[in-house]
CSV table of C-alpha atoms in Angstrom, one decimal:
chain,number,residue,atom,x,y,z
A,1,UNK,CA,15.3,-1.8,6.4
A,2,UNK,CA,13.4,0.7,8.5
A,3,UNK,CA,10.0,1.9,7.4
A,4,UNK,CA,11.0,5.5,8.4
A,5,UNK,CA,14.7,6.1,8.9
A,6,UNK,CA,14.9,8.4,11.9
A,7,UNK,CA,18.3,7.1,13.0
A,8,UNK,CA,20.1,8.3,9.9
A,9,UNK,CA,18.4,11.6,10.2
A,10,UNK,CA,19.6,12.0,13.8
A,11,UNK,CA,23.1,11.0,12.8
A,12,UNK,CA,23.2,13.8,10.2
A,13,UNK,CA,21.8,16.4,12.6
A,14,UNK,CA,23.3,15.1,15.9
A,15,UNK,CA,25.5,18.2,16.6
A,16,UNK,CA,22.6,20.6,16.0
A,17,UNK,CA,20.0,18.6,17.9
A,18,UNK,CA,22.3,17.9,20.9
A,19,UNK,CA,23.2,21.6,21.1
A,20,UNK,CA,19.6,22.6,21.0
A,21,UNK,CA,18.6,20.1,23.7
A,22,UNK,CA,21.6,21.2,25.9
A,23,UNK,CA,20.5,24.8,25.6
A,24,UNK,CA,17.1,24.0,27.0
A,25,UNK,CA,18.7,21.9,29.8
A,26,UNK,CA,20.9,24.8,30.6
A,27,UNK,CA,18.2,27.5,30.8
A,28,UNK,CA,15.7,25.1,32.4
A,29,UNK,CA,12.5,26.7,30.9
A,30,UNK,CA,10.9,23.5,29.9
A,31,UNK,CA,7.4,25.0,29.5
A,32,UNK,CA,7.0,28.0,27.2
A,33,UNK,CA,10.7,28.6,27.0
A,34,UNK,CA,12.3,30.9,24.4
A,35,UNK,CA,12.4,28.1,21.8
A,36,UNK,CA,8.6,28.1,21.6
A,37,UNK,CA,8.4,31.7,20.3
A,38,UNK,CA,11.5,31.1,18.1
A,39,UNK,CA,9.9,28.1,16.4
A,40,UNK,CA,6.5,29.9,16.0
A,41,UNK,CA,8.3,32.8,14.3
A,42,UNK,CA,10.3,30.4,12.0
A,43,UNK,CA,7.2,28.4,11.0
A,44,UNK,CA,5.1,31.4,10.4
A,45,UNK,CA,7.8,32.8,8.1
A,46,UNK,CA,8.2,29.4,6.4
A,47,UNK,CA,4.5,28.9,5.6
A,48,UNK,CA,3.6,32.6,5.0
A,49,UNK,CA,0.9,32.5,7.6
A,50,UNK,CA,0.6,35.5,9.9
A,51,UNK,CA,0.3,33.5,13.1
A,52,UNK,CA,1.7,30.2,14.3
A,53,UNK,CA,0.6,28.7,17.6
A,54,UNK,CA,2.5,25.6,18.6
A,55,UNK,CA,0.5,23.0,20.5
A,56,UNK,CA,1.0,19.6,22.1
A,57,UNK,CA,-0.1,17.4,19.1
A,58,UNK,CA,-1.7,17.5,15.7
A,59,UNK,CA,-4.9,16.2,17.4
A,60,UNK,CA,-4.8,19.1,19.8
A,61,UNK,CA,-4.3,21.5,16.9
A,62,UNK,CA,-7.5,20.4,15.3
A,63,UNK,CA,-9.4,20.5,18.6
A,64,UNK,CA,-8.1,24.0,19.5
A,65,UNK,CA,-9.0,25.3,16.0
A,66,UNK,CA,-12.6,24.0,16.5
A,67,UNK,CA,-12.8,25.5,20.0
A,68,UNK,CA,-11.5,28.9,18.7
A,69,UNK,CA,-14.3,28.8,16.1
A,70,UNK,CA,-16.7,28.2,19.0
A,71,UNK,CA,-18.1,25.0,17.6
A,72,UNK,CA,-21.2,24.0,19.5
A,73,UNK,CA,-22.9,20.6,20.2
A,74,UNK,CA,-25.1,19.7,17.2
A,75,UNK,CA,-23.0,21.7,14.7
A,76,UNK,CA,-21.8,19.9,11.7
A,77,UNK,CA,-18.3,19.7,10.2
A,78,UNK,CA,-17.8,18.3,6.7
A,79,UNK,CA,-14.8,16.0,6.4
A,80,UNK,CA,-13.5,12.8,4.8
A,81,UNK,CA,-14.2,9.3,6.1
A,82,UNK,CA,-10.7,8.2,4.8
A,83,UNK,CA,-8.4,9.6,7.5
A,84,UNK,CA,-6.9,8.9,10.9
A,85,UNK,CA,-9.4,8.9,13.7
A,86,UNK,CA,-8.2,12.3,15.1
A,87,UNK,CA,-9.9,14.2,12.3
A,88,UNK,CA,-13.4,13.0,13.3
A,89,UNK,CA,-12.5,12.5,17.0
A,90,UNK,CA,-12.1,16.2,17.7
A,91,UNK,CA,-15.5,17.0,16.1
A,92,UNK,CA,-17.3,14.4,18.2
A,93,UNK,CA,-15.4,15.4,21.4
A,94,UNK,CA,-17.0,18.8,21.2
A,95,UNK,CA,-20.5,17.3,20.7
A,96,UNK,CA,-20.6,18.2,17.0
A,97,UNK,CA,-21.4,15.9,14.1
A,98,UNK,CA,-18.9,14.8,11.4
A,99,UNK,CA,-20.6,14.7,8.0
A,100,UNK,CA,-18.6,12.5,5.7
A,101,UNK,CA,-18.0,13.2,2.0
A,102,UNK,CA,-16.3,10.5,-0.3
A,103,UNK,CA,-12.8,10.8,-1.6
A,104,UNK,CA,-11.3,11.1,-5.1
A,105,UNK,CA,-10.4,7.5,-6.1
A,106,UNK,CA,-6.9,8.4,-7.3
A,107,UNK,CA,-5.7,11.1,-4.9
A,108,UNK,CA,-7.5,9.7,-1.9
A,109,UNK,CA,-8.3,13.3,-0.8
A,110,UNK,CA,-11.8,14.6,-0.2
A,111,UNK,CA,-13.8,15.1,-3.4
A,112,UNK,CA,-14.4,18.9,-3.4
A,113,UNK,CA,-17.2,18.5,-6.0
A,114,UNK,CA,-19.4,16.7,-3.4
A,115,UNK,CA,-19.0,19.2,-0.5
A,116,UNK,CA,-21.7,21.6,-1.6
A,117,UNK,CA,-24.4,18.9,-1.5
A,118,UNK,CA,-23.4,18.1,2.1
A,119,UNK,CA,-23.9,21.6,3.4
A,120,UNK,CA,-26.9,22.1,5.7
A,121,UNK,CA,-28.2,24.9,8.0
A,122,UNK,CA,-26.1,23.2,10.8
A,123,UNK,CA,-22.8,23.2,8.9
A,124,UNK,CA,-20.1,25.3,10.6
A,125,UNK,CA,-16.9,24.2,9.0
A,126,UNK,CA,-15.2,22.0,6.4
A,127,UNK,CA,-12.1,20.0,7.4
A,128,UNK,CA,-10.2,18.6,4.4
A,129,UNK,CA,-7.3,16.3,5.0
A,130,UNK,CA,-4.2,16.7,2.8
A,131,UNK,CA,-3.4,13.0,2.7
A,132,UNK,CA,0.0,11.4,2.0
A,133,UNK,CA,1.6,14.7,1.5
A,134,UNK,CA,-0.5,16.3,-1.3
A,135,UNK,CA,-2.8,19.3,-0.6
A,136,UNK,CA,-6.6,19.0,-1.4
A,137,UNK,CA,-8.4,21.2,-3.9
A,138,UNK,CA,-8.3,24.1,-1.5
A,139,UNK,CA,-9.5,26.8,-4.0
A,140,UNK,CA,-12.7,24.9,-4.7
A,141,UNK,CA,-13.2,24.1,-1.0
A,142,UNK,CA,-12.6,27.7,0.1
A,143,UNK,CA,-15.1,28.9,-2.6
A,144,UNK,CA,-17.9,26.6,-1.3
A,145,UNK,CA,-17.1,27.6,2.3
A,146,UNK,CA,-17.1,31.3,1.5
A,147,UNK,CA,-20.4,31.0,-0.3
A,148,UNK,CA,-22.0,29.5,2.8
A,149,UNK,CA,-20.1,31.5,5.4
A,150,UNK,CA,-18.1,28.4,6.7
A,151,UNK,CA,-14.6,28.1,8.2
A,152,UNK,CA,-12.1,25.8,6.6
A,153,UNK,CA,-9.5,23.9,8.7
A,154,UNK,CA,-6.9,22.1,6.6
A,155,UNK,CA,-5.8,18.9,8.4
A,156,UNK,CA,-2.2,19.2,7.2
A,157,UNK,CA,-0.6,16.6,9.5
A,158,UNK,CA,0.9,14.8,6.4
A,159,UNK,CA,1.5,17.8,4.1
A,160,UNK,CA,3.7,20.3,6.0
A,161,UNK,CA,6.1,21.7,3.4
A,162,UNK,CA,3.9,20.9,0.4
A,163,UNK,CA,2.9,23.7,-2.0
A,164,UNK,CA,-0.4,24.4,-3.7
A,165,UNK,CA,-0.5,27.0,-6.5
A,166,UNK,CA,2.6,28.7,-5.1
A,167,UNK,CA,1.4,28.8,-1.5
A,168,UNK,CA,2.4,26.5,1.4
A,169,UNK,CA,0.1,24.0,3.0
A,170,UNK,CA,-1.1,25.4,6.4
A,171,UNK,CA,-1.5,28.9,4.9
A,172,UNK,CA,-4.4,28.2,2.6
A,173,UNK,CA,-7.5,28.5,4.7
A,174,UNK,CA,-9.1,29.8,8.0
A,175,UNK,CA,-6.8,27.5,10.0
A,176,UNK,CA,-4.1,25.1,9.0
A,177,UNK,CA,-3.2,22.4,11.5
A,178,UNK,CA,-0.2,20.1,11.4
A,179,UNK,CA,1.5,17.5,13.5
A,180,UNK,CA,5.2,17.0,14.5
A,181,UNK,CA,4.7,13.3,15.3
A,182,UNK,CA,8.1,11.7,14.7
A,183,UNK,CA,7.1,10.1,11.4
A,184,UNK,CA,5.7,13.2,9.8
A,185,UNK,CA,7.7,15.2,7.2
A,186,UNK,CA,8.8,17.6,10.0
A,187,UNK,CA,8.8,15.7,13.2
A,188,UNK,CA,9.9,16.0,16.8
A,189,UNK,CA,10.9,13.3,19.3
A,190,UNK,CA,7.5,12.9,20.8
A,191,UNK,CA,4.2,14.6,20.3
A,192,UNK,CA,3.8,18.2,19.0
A,193,UNK,CA,1.9,20.2,16.5
A,194,UNK,CA,1.0,23.7,15.3
A,195,UNK,CA,-1.9,25.9,14.2
A,196,UNK,CA,-1.6,28.6,11.5
A,197,UNK,CA,-4.0,31.4,10.7
A,198,UNK,CA,-4.1,35.0,9.4
A,199,UNK,CA,-6.9,35.9,11.7
A,200,UNK,CA,-5.8,37.9,14.7
A,201,UNK,CA,-8.8,37.1,16.8
A,202,UNK,CA,-8.7,33.4,16.1
A,203,UNK,CA,-4.9,33.4,16.8
A,204,UNK,CA,-5.5,35.0,20.2
A,205,UNK,CA,-8.3,32.6,21.0
A,206,UNK,CA,-6.0,29.6,20.1
A,207,UNK,CA,-3.2,31.0,22.3
A,208,UNK,CA,-5.5,31.3,25.2
A,209,UNK,CA,-7.2,27.9,24.7
A,210,UNK,CA,-3.8,26.1,24.7
A,211,UNK,CA,-3.1,27.4,28.2
A,212,UNK,CA,-6.4,26.5,29.9
A,213,UNK,CA,-8.2,29.5,28.5
A,214,UNK,CA,-6.0,32.1,30.2
A,215,UNK,CA,-5.7,35.6,28.8
A,216,UNK,CA,-3.2,36.2,31.6
A,217,UNK,CA,-2.0,34.1,34.5
A,218,UNK,CA,-4.9,32.8,36.5
A,219,UNK,CA,-7.4,34.8,34.5
A,220,UNK,CA,-9.5,32.2,32.6
A,221,UNK,CA,-11.5,34.1,29.9
A,222,UNK,CA,-12.6,31.0,28.0
A,223,UNK,CA,-12.7,27.2,28.2
A,224,UNK,CA,-9.3,25.8,27.4
A,225,UNK,CA,-7.0,22.7,27.5
A,226,UNK,CA,-3.5,21.9,28.5
A,227,UNK,CA,-2.2,22.1,24.9
A,228,UNK,CA,1.3,23.6,25.0
A,229,UNK,CA,4.2,22.1,23.0
A,230,UNK,CA,7.2,21.3,25.3
A,231,UNK,CA,10.2,23.6,24.9
A,232,UNK,CA,12.4,20.5,24.3
A,233,UNK,CA,10.3,19.4,21.4
A,234,UNK,CA,10.3,22.9,19.9
A,235,UNK,CA,14.1,22.9,20.2
A,236,UNK,CA,14.3,19.6,18.3
A,237,UNK,CA,12.1,20.9,15.5
A,238,UNK,CA,14.2,24.0,15.2
A,239,UNK,CA,17.3,21.9,14.6
A,240,UNK,CA,15.5,19.7,12.1
A,241,UNK,CA,14.1,22.8,10.3
A,242,UNK,CA,17.7,23.6,9.2
A,243,UNK,CA,17.8,20.5,6.9
A,244,UNK,CA,14.1,20.5,6.0
A,245,UNK,CA,14.3,22.0,2.5
A,246,UNK,CA,16.9,19.3,1.6
A,247,UNK,CA,14.7,16.6,3.0
A,248,UNK,CA,11.7,17.8,1.0
A,249,UNK,CA,13.8,17.8,-2.1
A,250,UNK,CA,14.8,14.2,-1.3
A,251,UNK,CA,11.3,13.2,-0.7
A,252,UNK,CA,10.1,14.6,-4.0
A,253,UNK,CA,13.0,13.0,-5.9
A,254,UNK,CA,12.5,9.6,-4.2
A,255,UNK,CA,8.7,9.8,-4.8
A,256,UNK,CA,9.4,10.4,-8.5
A,257,UNK,CA,11.9,7.7,-8.7
A,258,UNK,CA,9.6,5.2,-7.0
A,259,UNK,CA,7.0,6.0,-9.6
A,260,UNK,CA,9.4,5.6,-12.5
A,261,UNK,CA,10.7,2.3,-11.2
A,262,UNK,CA,7.1,1.0,-10.7
A,263,UNK,CA,5.8,2.3,-14.1
A,264,UNK,CA,5.2,-1.1,-15.5
A,265,UNK,CA,3.9,-2.8,-12.4
A,266,UNK,CA,0.2,-3.8,-12.1
A,267,UNK,CA,-0.7,-1.3,-9.4
A,268,UNK,CA,-2.4,2.1,-9.0
A,269,UNK,CA,-0.2,5.0,-7.9
A,270,UNK,CA,-1.3,8.2,-6.1
A,271,UNK,CA,-3.1,10.6,-8.4
A,272,UNK,CA,-0.9,13.7,-8.6
A,273,UNK,CA,-2.2,17.2,-9.6
A,274,UNK,CA,-0.2,19.5,-11.8
A,275,UNK,CA,-0.9,22.7,-9.7
A,276,UNK,CA,0.6,21.3,-6.5
A,277,UNK,CA,3.4,19.0,-5.3
A,278,UNK,CA,3.6,16.1,-2.9
A,279,UNK,CA,6.0,15.7,0.0
A,280,UNK,CA,5.3,12.0,0.3
A,281,UNK,CA,4.6,11.7,4.1
A,282,UNK,CA,3.8,8.2,3.1
A,283,UNK,CA,4.6,6.6,-0.2
A,284,UNK,CA,1.2,4.9,-0.7
A,285,UNK,CA,-0.2,3.0,-3.7
A,286,UNK,CA,-3.1,0.7,-4.3
A,287,UNK,CA,-2.9,-3.0,-5.1
A,288,UNK,CA,-5.3,-5.9,-5.4
A,289,UNK,CA,-4.8,-8.9,-3.1
A,290,UNK,CA,-3.1,-6.6,-0.6
A,291,UNK,CA,-2.8,-9.2,2.1
A,292,UNK,CA,-0.8,-11.6,-0.1
A,293,UNK,CA,1.4,-8.7,-1.4
A,294,UNK,CA,2.0,-7.4,2.1
A,295,UNK,CA,2.9,-10.9,3.4
A,296,UNK,CA,5.3,-11.5,0.5
A,297,UNK,CA,7.0,-8.1,1.1
A,298,UNK,CA,7.3,-8.7,4.8
A,299,UNK,CA,8.9,-12.1,4.1
A,300,UNK,CA,11.4,-10.3,1.9
A,301,UNK,CA,12.3,-8.0,4.8
A,302,UNK,CA,10.4,-5.0,3.4
A,303,UNK,CA,8.3,-3.2,6.1
A,304,UNK,CA,4.9,-2.0,5.1
A,305,UNK,CA,2.0,-0.2,6.6
A,306,UNK,CA,-1.7,0.5,5.8
A,307,UNK,CA,-2.9,4.1,5.9
A,308,UNK,CA,-5.8,3.4,6.6
A,309,UNK,CA,-7.4,-0.1,6.7
A,310,UNK,CA,-11.0,1.0,7.8
A,311,UNK,CA,-12.8,4.2,6.9
A,312,UNK,CA,-14.3,6.2,9.7
A,313,UNK,CA,-17.9,5.4,9.0
A,314,UNK,CA,-17.0,1.7,9.5
A,315,UNK,CA,-15.3,2.3,12.8
A,316,UNK,CA,-17.4,1.2,15.8
A,317,UNK,CA,-17.1,4.6,17.6
A,318,UNK,CA,-18.1,6.5,14.5
A,319,UNK,CA,-20.5,4.2,12.6
A,320,UNK,CA,-23.5,6.3,13.7
A,321,UNK,CA,-22.2,9.3,11.8
A,322,UNK,CA,-22.2,7.4,8.5
A,323,UNK,CA,-26.0,7.4,8.7
A,324,UNK,CA,-26.0,4.1,6.8
A,325,UNK,CA,-24.4,5.7,3.8
A,326,UNK,CA,-21.8,4.1,1.5
A,327,UNK,CA,-18.7,5.9,0.5
A,328,UNK,CA,-17.5,3.5,-2.2
A,329,UNK,CA,-14.2,5.2,-3.1
A,330,UNK,CA,-13.1,5.4,0.6
A,331,UNK,CA,-14.2,1.8,1.1
A,332,UNK,CA,-12.2,0.6,-1.9
A,333,UNK,CA,-9.1,2.6,-1.0
A,334,UNK,CA,-9.2,1.1,2.5
A,335,UNK,CA,-9.1,-2.4,1.0
A,336,UNK,CA,-6.2,-1.6,-1.4
A,337,UNK,CA,-3.8,1.1,0.0
A,338,UNK,CA,-0.3,0.0,1.0
A,339,UNK,CA,2.5,2.2,2.2
A,340,UNK,CA,6.2,1.4,1.4
A,341,UNK,CA,9.4,2.7,3.1
A,342,UNK,CA,9.9,6.4,2.7
A,343,UNK,CA,12.2,8.9,4.3
A,344,UNK,CA,14.7,11.4,3.1
A,345,UNK,CA,17.7,9.1,3.9
A,346,UNK,CA,16.3,6.2,1.9
A,347,UNK,CA,19.0,5.1,-0.5
A,348,UNK,CA,18.5,4.3,-4.2
A,349,UNK,CA,19.7,0.7,-3.5
A,350,UNK,CA,17.1,0.4,-0.8
A,351,UNK,CA,14.5,1.7,-3.2
A,352,UNK,CA,15.5,-0.8,-5.8
A,353,UNK,CA,15.2,-3.6,-3.3
A,354,UNK,CA,11.7,-2.5,-2.4
A,355,UNK,CA,10.6,-2.3,-6.0
A,356,UNK,CA,12.2,-5.7,-6.8
A,357,UNK,CA,10.4,-7.3,-3.9
A,358,UNK,CA,7.1,-5.6,-4.8
A,359,UNK,CA,7.4,-6.8,-8.4
A,360,UNK,CA,7.9,-10.3,-7.2
A,361,UNK,CA,5.1,-10.0,-4.7
A,362,UNK,CA,2.7,-8.8,-7.4
A,363,UNK,CA,3.3,-12.0,-9.3
A,364,UNK,CA,2.1,-14.1,-6.3
């Protein structure tokens, strides 16, 4: 059983994907070809954001957003310690300081109630991470940010397609940043990502930054990076976008069915909020004695993953930014989270096999 079934997805989309790739091979515009603008227009329309800027990865999306905001060395960005390294990495790469705030114990998203206390005179932005496919408390976060004149960058690498109070993830704040890494809800066949904003000036800055800071060819008006998304990858996402709404419906249905099948098992499911949905980028739960449970599942042929086993303030490269503080909910989650197979083409029979093996493993 695959952890993420990309083969079945390709089989279903093969004619569309192959035709899209062939079109790029035929016109030969591998960098900034017509599919780039076509995808940007489609994604902007999908999210409701005014601007979409495709970039080379989700990490680059976050980096370019911070550069567009003119983040300076010594500035502070409030974020979560329970995330993939890229979230903190881009802050540190620009010489700024990640300031960690603990998570909610059930949703694993940043606790919006603790953000206000973390704001200082050096704070420039807040970077919440919409983990596992569910958007953070964006209204509360935006309110704190507006009060202090801060930008908000939603790290939506795992939540593209999710909704929050009737609006789409990536169109909820100053910037939305997402990833098209193959395992994400909407993925390409390599690296790719996108930035979303309603701000014309920030959008223009981001477009220039992704092409080495050029406002026109060989006119470098600002510091930039090589951050373009390849035309081929844009073509693949365009093909996948045709089935995306169906895939999201499948993810939601499979997530609900997983939870129903596990209702009586001794574990903690993801805390879901009534005013938003979850697109289940990962189907993640929390269990005690995780190592034993994971070993039993692997022995039964059920692949698993841990997202994430060590919070950022306990990573060697970022320990200095924890300032000796403890973030108990992030630390506890890191010891207990376990992700199970999840993809739109997961069958009900496969789900039942996963849950049967999990039930057996929890009795170990």
